[in-house]
Short mmCIF file of N, CA and C in Angstrom, two decimals:
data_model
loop_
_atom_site.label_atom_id
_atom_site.label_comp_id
_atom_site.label_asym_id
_atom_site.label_seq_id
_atom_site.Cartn_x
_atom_site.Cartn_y
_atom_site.Cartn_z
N UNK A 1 0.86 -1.17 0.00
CA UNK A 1 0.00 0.00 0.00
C UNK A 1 0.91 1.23 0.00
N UNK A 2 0.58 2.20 -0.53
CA UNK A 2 1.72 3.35 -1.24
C UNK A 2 0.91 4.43 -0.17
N UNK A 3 1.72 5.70 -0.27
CA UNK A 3 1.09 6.06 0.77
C UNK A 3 0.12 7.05 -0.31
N UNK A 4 0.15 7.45 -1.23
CA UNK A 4 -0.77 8.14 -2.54
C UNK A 4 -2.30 7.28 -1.81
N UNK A 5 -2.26 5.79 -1.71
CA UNK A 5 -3.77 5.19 -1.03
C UNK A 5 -4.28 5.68 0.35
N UNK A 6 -3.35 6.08 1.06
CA UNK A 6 -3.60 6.76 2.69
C UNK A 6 -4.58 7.89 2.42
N UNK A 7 -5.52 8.50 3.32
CA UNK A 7 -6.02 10.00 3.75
C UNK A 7 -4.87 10.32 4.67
N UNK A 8 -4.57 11.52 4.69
CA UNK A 8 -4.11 11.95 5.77
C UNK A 8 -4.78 13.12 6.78
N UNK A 9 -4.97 12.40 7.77
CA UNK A 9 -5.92 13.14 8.88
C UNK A 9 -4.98 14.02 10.13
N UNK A 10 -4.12 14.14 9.85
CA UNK A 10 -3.15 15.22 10.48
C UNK A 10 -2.53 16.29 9.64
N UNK A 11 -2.02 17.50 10.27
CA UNK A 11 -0.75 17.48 9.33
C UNK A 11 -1.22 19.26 8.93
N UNK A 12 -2.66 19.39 9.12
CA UNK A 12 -2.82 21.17 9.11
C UNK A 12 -2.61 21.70 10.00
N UNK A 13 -2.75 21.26 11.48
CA UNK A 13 -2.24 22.15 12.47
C UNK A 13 -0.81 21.79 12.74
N UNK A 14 -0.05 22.86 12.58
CA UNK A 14 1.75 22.10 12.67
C UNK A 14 1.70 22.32 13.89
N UNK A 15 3.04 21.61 14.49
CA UNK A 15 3.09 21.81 15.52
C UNK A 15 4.96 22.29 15.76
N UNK A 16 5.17 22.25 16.41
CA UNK A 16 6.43 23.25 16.80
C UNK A 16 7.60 22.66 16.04
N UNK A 17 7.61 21.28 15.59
CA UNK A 17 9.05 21.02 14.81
C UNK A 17 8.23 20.57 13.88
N UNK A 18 7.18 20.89 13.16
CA UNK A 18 6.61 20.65 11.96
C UNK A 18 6.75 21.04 10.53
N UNK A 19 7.53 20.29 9.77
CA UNK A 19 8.06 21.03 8.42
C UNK A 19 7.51 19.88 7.38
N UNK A 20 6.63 20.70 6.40
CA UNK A 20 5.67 19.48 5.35
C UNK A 20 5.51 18.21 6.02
N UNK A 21 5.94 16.90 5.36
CA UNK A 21 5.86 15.49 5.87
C UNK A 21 6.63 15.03 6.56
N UNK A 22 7.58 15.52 7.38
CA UNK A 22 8.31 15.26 8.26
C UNK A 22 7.96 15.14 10.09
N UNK A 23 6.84 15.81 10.22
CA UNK A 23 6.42 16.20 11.51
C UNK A 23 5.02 14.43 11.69
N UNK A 24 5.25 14.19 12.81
CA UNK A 24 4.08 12.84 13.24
C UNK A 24 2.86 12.99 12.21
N UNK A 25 2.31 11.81 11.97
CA UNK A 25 1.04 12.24 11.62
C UNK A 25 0.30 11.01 11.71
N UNK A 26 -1.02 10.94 11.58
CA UNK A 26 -1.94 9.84 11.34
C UNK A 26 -2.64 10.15 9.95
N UNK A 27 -2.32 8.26 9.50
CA UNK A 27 -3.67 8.23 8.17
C UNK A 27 -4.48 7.25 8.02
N UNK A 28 -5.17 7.54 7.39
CA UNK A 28 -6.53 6.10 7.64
C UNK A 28 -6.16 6.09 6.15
N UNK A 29 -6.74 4.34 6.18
CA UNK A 29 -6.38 3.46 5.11
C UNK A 29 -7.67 2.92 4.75
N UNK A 30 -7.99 2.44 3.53
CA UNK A 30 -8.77 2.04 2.29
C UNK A 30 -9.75 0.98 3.77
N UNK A 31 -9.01 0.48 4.41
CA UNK A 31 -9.14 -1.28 4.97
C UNK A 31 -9.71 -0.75 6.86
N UNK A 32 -9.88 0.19 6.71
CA UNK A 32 -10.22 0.91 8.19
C UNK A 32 -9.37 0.68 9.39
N UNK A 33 -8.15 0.87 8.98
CA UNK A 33 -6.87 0.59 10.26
C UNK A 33 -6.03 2.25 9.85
N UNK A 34 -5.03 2.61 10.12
CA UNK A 34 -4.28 3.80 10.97
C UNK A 34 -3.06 3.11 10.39
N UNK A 35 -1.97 4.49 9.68
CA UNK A 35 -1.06 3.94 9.61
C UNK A 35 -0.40 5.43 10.62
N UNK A 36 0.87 5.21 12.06
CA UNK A 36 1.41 6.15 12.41
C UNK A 36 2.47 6.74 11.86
N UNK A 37 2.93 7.93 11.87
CA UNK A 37 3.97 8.73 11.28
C UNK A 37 5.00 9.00 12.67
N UNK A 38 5.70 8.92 13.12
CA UNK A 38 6.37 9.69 14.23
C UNK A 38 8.07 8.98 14.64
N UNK A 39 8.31 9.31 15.41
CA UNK A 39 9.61 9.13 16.03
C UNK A 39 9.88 7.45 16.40
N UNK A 40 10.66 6.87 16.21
CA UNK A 40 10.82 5.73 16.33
C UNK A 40 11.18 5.35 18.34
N UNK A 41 10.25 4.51 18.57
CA UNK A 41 10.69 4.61 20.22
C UNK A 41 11.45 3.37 20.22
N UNK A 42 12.40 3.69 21.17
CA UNK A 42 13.19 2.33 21.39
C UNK A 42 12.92 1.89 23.07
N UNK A 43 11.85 2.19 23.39
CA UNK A 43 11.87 2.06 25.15
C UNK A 43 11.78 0.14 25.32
N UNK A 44 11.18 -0.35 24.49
CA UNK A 44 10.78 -1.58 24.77
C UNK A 44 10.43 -2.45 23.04
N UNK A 45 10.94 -3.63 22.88
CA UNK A 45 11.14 -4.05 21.65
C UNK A 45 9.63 -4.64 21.35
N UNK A 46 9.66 -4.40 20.19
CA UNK A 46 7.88 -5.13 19.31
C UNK A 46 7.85 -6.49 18.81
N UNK A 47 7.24 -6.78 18.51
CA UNK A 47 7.30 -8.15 18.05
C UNK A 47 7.55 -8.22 16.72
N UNK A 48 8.33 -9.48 16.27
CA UNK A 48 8.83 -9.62 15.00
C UNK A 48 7.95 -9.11 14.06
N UNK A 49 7.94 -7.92 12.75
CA UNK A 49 7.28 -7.47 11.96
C UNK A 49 6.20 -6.65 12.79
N UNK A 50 6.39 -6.00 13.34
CA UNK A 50 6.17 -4.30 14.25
C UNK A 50 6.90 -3.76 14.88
N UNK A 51 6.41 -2.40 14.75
CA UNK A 51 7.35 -1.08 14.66
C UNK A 51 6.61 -0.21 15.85
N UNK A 52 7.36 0.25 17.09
CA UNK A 52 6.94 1.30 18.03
C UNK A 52 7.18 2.59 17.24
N UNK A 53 6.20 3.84 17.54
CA UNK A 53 6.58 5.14 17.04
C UNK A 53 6.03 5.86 18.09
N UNK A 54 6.49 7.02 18.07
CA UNK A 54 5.93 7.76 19.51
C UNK A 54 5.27 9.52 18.69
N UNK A 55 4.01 10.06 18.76
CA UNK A 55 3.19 10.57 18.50
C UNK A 55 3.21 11.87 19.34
N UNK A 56 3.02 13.07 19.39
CA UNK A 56 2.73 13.88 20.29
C UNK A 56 1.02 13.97 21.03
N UNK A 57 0.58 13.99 21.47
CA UNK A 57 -1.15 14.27 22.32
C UNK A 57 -1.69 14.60 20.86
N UNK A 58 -0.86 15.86 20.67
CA UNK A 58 -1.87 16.99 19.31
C UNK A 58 -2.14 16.60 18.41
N UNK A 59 -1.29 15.91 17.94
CA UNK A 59 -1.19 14.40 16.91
C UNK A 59 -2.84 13.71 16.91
N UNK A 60 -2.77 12.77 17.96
CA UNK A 60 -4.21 12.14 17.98
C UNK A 60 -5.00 13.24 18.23
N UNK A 61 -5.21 14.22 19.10
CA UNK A 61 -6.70 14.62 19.15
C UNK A 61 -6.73 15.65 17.54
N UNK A 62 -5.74 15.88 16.66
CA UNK A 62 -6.56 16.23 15.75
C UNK A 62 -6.80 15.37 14.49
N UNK A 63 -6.84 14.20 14.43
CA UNK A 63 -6.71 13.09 14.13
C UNK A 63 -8.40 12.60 14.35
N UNK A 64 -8.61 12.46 15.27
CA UNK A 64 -10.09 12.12 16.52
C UNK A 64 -11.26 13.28 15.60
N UNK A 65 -10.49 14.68 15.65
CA UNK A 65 -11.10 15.68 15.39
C UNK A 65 -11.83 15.86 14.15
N UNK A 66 -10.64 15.23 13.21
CA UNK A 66 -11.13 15.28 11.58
C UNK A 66 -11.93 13.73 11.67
N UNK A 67 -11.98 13.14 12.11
CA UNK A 67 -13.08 11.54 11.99
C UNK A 67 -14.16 12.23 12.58
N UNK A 68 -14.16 13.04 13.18
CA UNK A 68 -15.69 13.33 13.64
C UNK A 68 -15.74 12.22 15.51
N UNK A 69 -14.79 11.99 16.07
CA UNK A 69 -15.20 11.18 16.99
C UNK A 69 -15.26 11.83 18.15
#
């Protein structure tokens, strides 16, 4: 899945180290799952074939905001 198939539901309100597609973001996919954008966390390891990322708050609630939830 390319990301051209994603919505992206973040990404108008920047936030303080926000420059175009570089800053966290959330997108909803064709298949009704979330793909995350953000910082790679290394606090604790994932299971084989997943990836931790770490998000700011502002991130999800405007995320929440544009779904209408």
């Amino acid at each position: 899945m390319g990301k051209e198939s994603l919505t992206r539901l973040t990404g108008n309100v920047h936030g303080p180290d926000c420059d175009d597609d570089d800053c966290p973001n959330v997108y909803a996919t064709g298949r009704g799952s979330f793909i995350v954008q953000g910082d790679t966390y290394y606090g604790f390891e994932a299971p084989k074939g997943e990836g931790l990322v770490e998000i700011p708050e502002h991130v999800l609630r405007e995320a929440v905001r544009v779904l209408g939830w």
